[in-house]
Rosetta silent file (secondary structure, phi, psi, omega in degrees, C-alpha in Angstrom):
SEQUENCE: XXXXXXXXXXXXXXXXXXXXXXXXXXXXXXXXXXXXXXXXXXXXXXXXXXXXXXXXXXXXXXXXXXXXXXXXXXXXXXXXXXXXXXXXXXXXXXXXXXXXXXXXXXXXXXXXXXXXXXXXXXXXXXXXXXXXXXXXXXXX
SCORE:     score description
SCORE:     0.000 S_00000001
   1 L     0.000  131.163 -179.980   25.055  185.645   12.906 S_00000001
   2 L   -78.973 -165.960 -169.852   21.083  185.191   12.130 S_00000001
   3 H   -86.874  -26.797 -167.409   18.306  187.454   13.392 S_00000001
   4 H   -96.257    9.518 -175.442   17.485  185.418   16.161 S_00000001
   5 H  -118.505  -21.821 -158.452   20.670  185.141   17.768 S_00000001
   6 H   -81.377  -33.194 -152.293   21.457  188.785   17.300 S_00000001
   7 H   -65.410  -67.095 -108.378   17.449  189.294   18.503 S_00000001
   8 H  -125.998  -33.766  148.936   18.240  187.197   21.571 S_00000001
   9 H   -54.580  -61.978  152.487   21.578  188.507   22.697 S_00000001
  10 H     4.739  -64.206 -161.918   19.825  191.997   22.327 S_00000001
  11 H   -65.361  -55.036  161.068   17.313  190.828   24.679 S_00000001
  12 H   -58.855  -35.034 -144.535   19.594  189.995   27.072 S_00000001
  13 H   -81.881  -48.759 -172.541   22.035  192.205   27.053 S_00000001
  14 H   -60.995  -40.407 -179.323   19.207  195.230   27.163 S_00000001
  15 H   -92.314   30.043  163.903   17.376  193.716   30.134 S_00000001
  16 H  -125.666    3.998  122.587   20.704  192.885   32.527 S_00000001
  17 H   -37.539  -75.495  128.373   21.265  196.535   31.459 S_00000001
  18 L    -2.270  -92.757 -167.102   18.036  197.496   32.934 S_00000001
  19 L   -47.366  -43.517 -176.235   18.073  195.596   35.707 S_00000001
  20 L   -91.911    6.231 -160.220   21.580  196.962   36.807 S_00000001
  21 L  -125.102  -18.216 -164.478   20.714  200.741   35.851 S_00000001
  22 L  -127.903  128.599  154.282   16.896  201.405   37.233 S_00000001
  23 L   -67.036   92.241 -165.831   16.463  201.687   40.798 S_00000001
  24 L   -90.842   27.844  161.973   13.519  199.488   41.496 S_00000001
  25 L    47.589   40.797 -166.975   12.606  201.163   44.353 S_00000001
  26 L    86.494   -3.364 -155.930   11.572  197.808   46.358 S_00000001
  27 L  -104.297  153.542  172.074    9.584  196.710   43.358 S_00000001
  28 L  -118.969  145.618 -146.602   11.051  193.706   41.316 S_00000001
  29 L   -35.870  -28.934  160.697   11.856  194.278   37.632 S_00000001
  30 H   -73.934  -25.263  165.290    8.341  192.814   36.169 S_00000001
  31 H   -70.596  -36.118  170.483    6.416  195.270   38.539 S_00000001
  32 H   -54.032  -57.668  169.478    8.854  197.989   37.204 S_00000001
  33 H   -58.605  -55.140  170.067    7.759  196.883   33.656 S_00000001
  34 H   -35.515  -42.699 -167.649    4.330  196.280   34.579 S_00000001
  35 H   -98.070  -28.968  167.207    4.089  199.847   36.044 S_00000001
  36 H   -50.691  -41.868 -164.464    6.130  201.112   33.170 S_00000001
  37 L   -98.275   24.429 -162.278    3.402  199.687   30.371 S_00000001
  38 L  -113.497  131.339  160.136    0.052  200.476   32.569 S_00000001
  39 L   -72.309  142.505 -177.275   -1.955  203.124   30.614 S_00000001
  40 L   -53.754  -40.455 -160.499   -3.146  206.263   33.043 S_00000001
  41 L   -75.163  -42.542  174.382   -6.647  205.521   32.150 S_00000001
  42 L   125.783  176.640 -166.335   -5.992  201.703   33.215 S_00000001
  43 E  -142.596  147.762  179.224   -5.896  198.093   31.563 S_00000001
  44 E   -74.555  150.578  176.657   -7.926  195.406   31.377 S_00000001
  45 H   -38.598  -65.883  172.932   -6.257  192.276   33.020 S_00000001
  46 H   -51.758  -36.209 -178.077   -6.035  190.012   30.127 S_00000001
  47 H   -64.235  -62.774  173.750   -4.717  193.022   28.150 S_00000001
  48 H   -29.671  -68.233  176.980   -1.857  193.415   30.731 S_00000001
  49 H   -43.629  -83.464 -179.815   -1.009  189.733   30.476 S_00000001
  50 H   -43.887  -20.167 -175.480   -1.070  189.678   26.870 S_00000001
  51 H   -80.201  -25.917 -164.960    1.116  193.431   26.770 S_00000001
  52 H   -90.458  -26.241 -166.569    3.653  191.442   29.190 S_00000001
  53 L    68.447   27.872 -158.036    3.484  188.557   27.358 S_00000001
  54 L  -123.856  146.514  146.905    3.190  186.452   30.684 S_00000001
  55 L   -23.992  128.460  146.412   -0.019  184.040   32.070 S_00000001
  56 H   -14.739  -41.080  177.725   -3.105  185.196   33.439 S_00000001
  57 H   -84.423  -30.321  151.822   -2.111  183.689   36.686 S_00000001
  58 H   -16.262  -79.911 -166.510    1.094  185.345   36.310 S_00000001
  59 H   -56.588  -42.564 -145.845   -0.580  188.893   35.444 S_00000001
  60 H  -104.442  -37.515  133.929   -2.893  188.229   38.871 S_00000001
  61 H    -6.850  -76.158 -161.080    0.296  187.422   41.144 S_00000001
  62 H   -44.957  -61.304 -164.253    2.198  190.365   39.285 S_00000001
  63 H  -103.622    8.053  154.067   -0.463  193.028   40.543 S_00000001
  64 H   -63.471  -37.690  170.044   -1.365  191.548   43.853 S_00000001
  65 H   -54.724  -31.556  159.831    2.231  192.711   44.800 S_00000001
  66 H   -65.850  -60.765 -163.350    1.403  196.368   43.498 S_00000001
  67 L   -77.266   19.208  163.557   -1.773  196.583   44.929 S_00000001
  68 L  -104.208   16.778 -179.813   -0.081  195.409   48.034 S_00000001
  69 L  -136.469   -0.469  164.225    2.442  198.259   47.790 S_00000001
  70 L    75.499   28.439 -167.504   -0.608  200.769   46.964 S_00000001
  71 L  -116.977  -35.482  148.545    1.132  201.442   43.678 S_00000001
  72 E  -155.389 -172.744 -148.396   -2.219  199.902   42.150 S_00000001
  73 E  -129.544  161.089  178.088   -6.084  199.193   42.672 S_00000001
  74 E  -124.961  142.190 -164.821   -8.193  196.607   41.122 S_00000001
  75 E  -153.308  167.938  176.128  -11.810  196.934   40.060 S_00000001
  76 E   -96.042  122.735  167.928  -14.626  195.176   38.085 S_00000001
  77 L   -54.235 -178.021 -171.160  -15.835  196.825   34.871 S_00000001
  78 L  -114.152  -22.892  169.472  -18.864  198.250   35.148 S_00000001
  79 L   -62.502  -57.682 -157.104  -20.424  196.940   32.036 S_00000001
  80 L  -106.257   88.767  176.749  -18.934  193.789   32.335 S_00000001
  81 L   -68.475   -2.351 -177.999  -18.133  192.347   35.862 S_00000001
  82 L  -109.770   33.704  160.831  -16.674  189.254   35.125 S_00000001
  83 L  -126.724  147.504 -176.973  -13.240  191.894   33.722 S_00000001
  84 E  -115.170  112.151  169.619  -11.223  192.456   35.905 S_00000001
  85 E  -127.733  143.527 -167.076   -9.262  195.875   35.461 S_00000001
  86 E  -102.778  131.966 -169.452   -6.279  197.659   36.911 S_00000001
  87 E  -126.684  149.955  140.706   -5.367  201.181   37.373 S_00000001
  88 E   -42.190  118.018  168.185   -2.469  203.440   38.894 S_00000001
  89 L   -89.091 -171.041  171.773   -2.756  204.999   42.209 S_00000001
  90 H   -43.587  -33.342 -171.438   -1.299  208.328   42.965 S_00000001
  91 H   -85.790  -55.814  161.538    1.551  206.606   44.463 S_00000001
  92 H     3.242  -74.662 -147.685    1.644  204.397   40.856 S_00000001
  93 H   -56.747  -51.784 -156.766    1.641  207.460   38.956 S_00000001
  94 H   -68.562  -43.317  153.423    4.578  209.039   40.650 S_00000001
  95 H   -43.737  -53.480 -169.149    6.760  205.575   40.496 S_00000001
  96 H   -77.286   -4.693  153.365    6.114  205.439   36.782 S_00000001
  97 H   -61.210  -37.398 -178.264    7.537  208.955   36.237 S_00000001
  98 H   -56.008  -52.775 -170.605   10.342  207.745   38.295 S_00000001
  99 H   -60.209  -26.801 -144.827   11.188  204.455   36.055 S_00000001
 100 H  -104.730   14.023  144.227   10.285  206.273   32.868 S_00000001
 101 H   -47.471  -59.632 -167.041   13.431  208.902   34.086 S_00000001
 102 H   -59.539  -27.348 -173.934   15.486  205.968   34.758 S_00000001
 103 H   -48.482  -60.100 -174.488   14.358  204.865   31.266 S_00000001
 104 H   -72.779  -29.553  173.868   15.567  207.698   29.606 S_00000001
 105 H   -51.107  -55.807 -173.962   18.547  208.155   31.447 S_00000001
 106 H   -62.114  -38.348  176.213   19.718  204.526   30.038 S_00000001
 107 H   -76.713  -34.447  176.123   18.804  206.094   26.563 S_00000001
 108 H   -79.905  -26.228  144.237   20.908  209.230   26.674 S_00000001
 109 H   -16.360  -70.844 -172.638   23.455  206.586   27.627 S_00000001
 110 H   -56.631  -76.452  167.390   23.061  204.836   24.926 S_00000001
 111 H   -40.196  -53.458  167.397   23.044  207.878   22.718 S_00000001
 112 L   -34.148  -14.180 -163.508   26.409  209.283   23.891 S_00000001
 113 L   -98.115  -24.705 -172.495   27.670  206.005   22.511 S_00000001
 114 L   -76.350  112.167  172.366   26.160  206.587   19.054 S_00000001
 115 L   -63.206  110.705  146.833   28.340  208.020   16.213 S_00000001
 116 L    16.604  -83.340 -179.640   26.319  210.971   15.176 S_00000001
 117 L   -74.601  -14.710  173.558   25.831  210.489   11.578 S_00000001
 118 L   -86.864   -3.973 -155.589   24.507  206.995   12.975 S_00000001
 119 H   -61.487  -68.539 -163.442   22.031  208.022   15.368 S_00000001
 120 H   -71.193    2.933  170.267   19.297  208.739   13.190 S_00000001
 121 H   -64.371  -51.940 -160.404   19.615  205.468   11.021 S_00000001
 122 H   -77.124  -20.795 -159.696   19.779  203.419   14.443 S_00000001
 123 H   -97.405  -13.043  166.829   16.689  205.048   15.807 S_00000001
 124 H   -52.023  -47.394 -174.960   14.987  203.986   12.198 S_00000001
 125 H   -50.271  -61.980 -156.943   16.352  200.572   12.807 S_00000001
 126 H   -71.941  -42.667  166.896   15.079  199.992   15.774 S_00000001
 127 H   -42.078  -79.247  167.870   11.642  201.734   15.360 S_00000001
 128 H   -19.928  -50.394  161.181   10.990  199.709   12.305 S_00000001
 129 H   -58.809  -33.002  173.816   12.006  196.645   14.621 S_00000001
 130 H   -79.173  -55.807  171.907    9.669  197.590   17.320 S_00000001
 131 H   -91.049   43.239 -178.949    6.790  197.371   14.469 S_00000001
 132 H  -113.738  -29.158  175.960    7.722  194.724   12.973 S_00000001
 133 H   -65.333  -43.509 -150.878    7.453  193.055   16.524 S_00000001
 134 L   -86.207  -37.790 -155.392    4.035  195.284   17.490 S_00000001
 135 L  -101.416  -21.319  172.597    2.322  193.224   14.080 S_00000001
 136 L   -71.914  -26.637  177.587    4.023  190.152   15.043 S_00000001
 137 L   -97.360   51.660  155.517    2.106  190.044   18.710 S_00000001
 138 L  -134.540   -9.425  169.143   -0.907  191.135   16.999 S_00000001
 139 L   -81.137  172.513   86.026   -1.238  187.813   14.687 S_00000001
 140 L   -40.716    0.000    0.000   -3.044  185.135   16.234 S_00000001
């Protein structure tokens, strides 16, 4: 089996995992990501879009449905007024502690599953895989 099929089963397998294990709390699983990946300090639109890997028009959809659930607010920079940036409200913050429970919860899962003597090898693997990914969305 190549890397991309292994890559792409992965993919699936981890997000219908997800999907059947986190409580989205009314939210639907890209606002659960969305609110999962939003820095406290807040994100620029375009960053968000590119961190999601989704359209601009997407990304502007994506958080009208937050900030229509009050989860988060939208603002102008103040240098720059043509950005558009997003933030967590208090009600935000306290969903993404919930999901990033549920997160972990699915990971001590996982780990119970893990032979021991493999765990720290797997958590190499995968780290390594994660930057190898992180430098791949970072060409242009």
């Amino acid at each position: 089996m190549s890397y991309g099929e292994v890559l792409v089963l992965f993919f699936i397998e981890l997000r219908s995992l997800y999907k059947k294990k986190i409580d989205l709390k009314g939210a639907s699983f890209q606002q659960v990501i969305a609110i999962a990946s939003m820095p406290l300090g807040g994100i620029e639109m375009s960053a968000l879009s590119e961190k999601l890997g989704i359209d601009n028009s997407t990304a502007t959809r994506l958080i009208n449905g937050l900030v229509a659930k009050n989860w988060v607010s939208r603002y102008q920079d103040e240098d720059d007024k043509r950005i558009i940036k997003v933030k967590l409200t208090e009600k935000g913050k306290v969903f993404q502690v919930v999901f990033e429970k549920q997160f972990d919860k699915i990971g001590h899962i996982i780990e119970k599953n893990i032979n021991p003597i493999d765990k720290q090898k797997t958590i190499e693997a995968i780290s390594k895989l994660k930057w190898i990914i992180l430098k791949m969305n970072n060409i242009k």
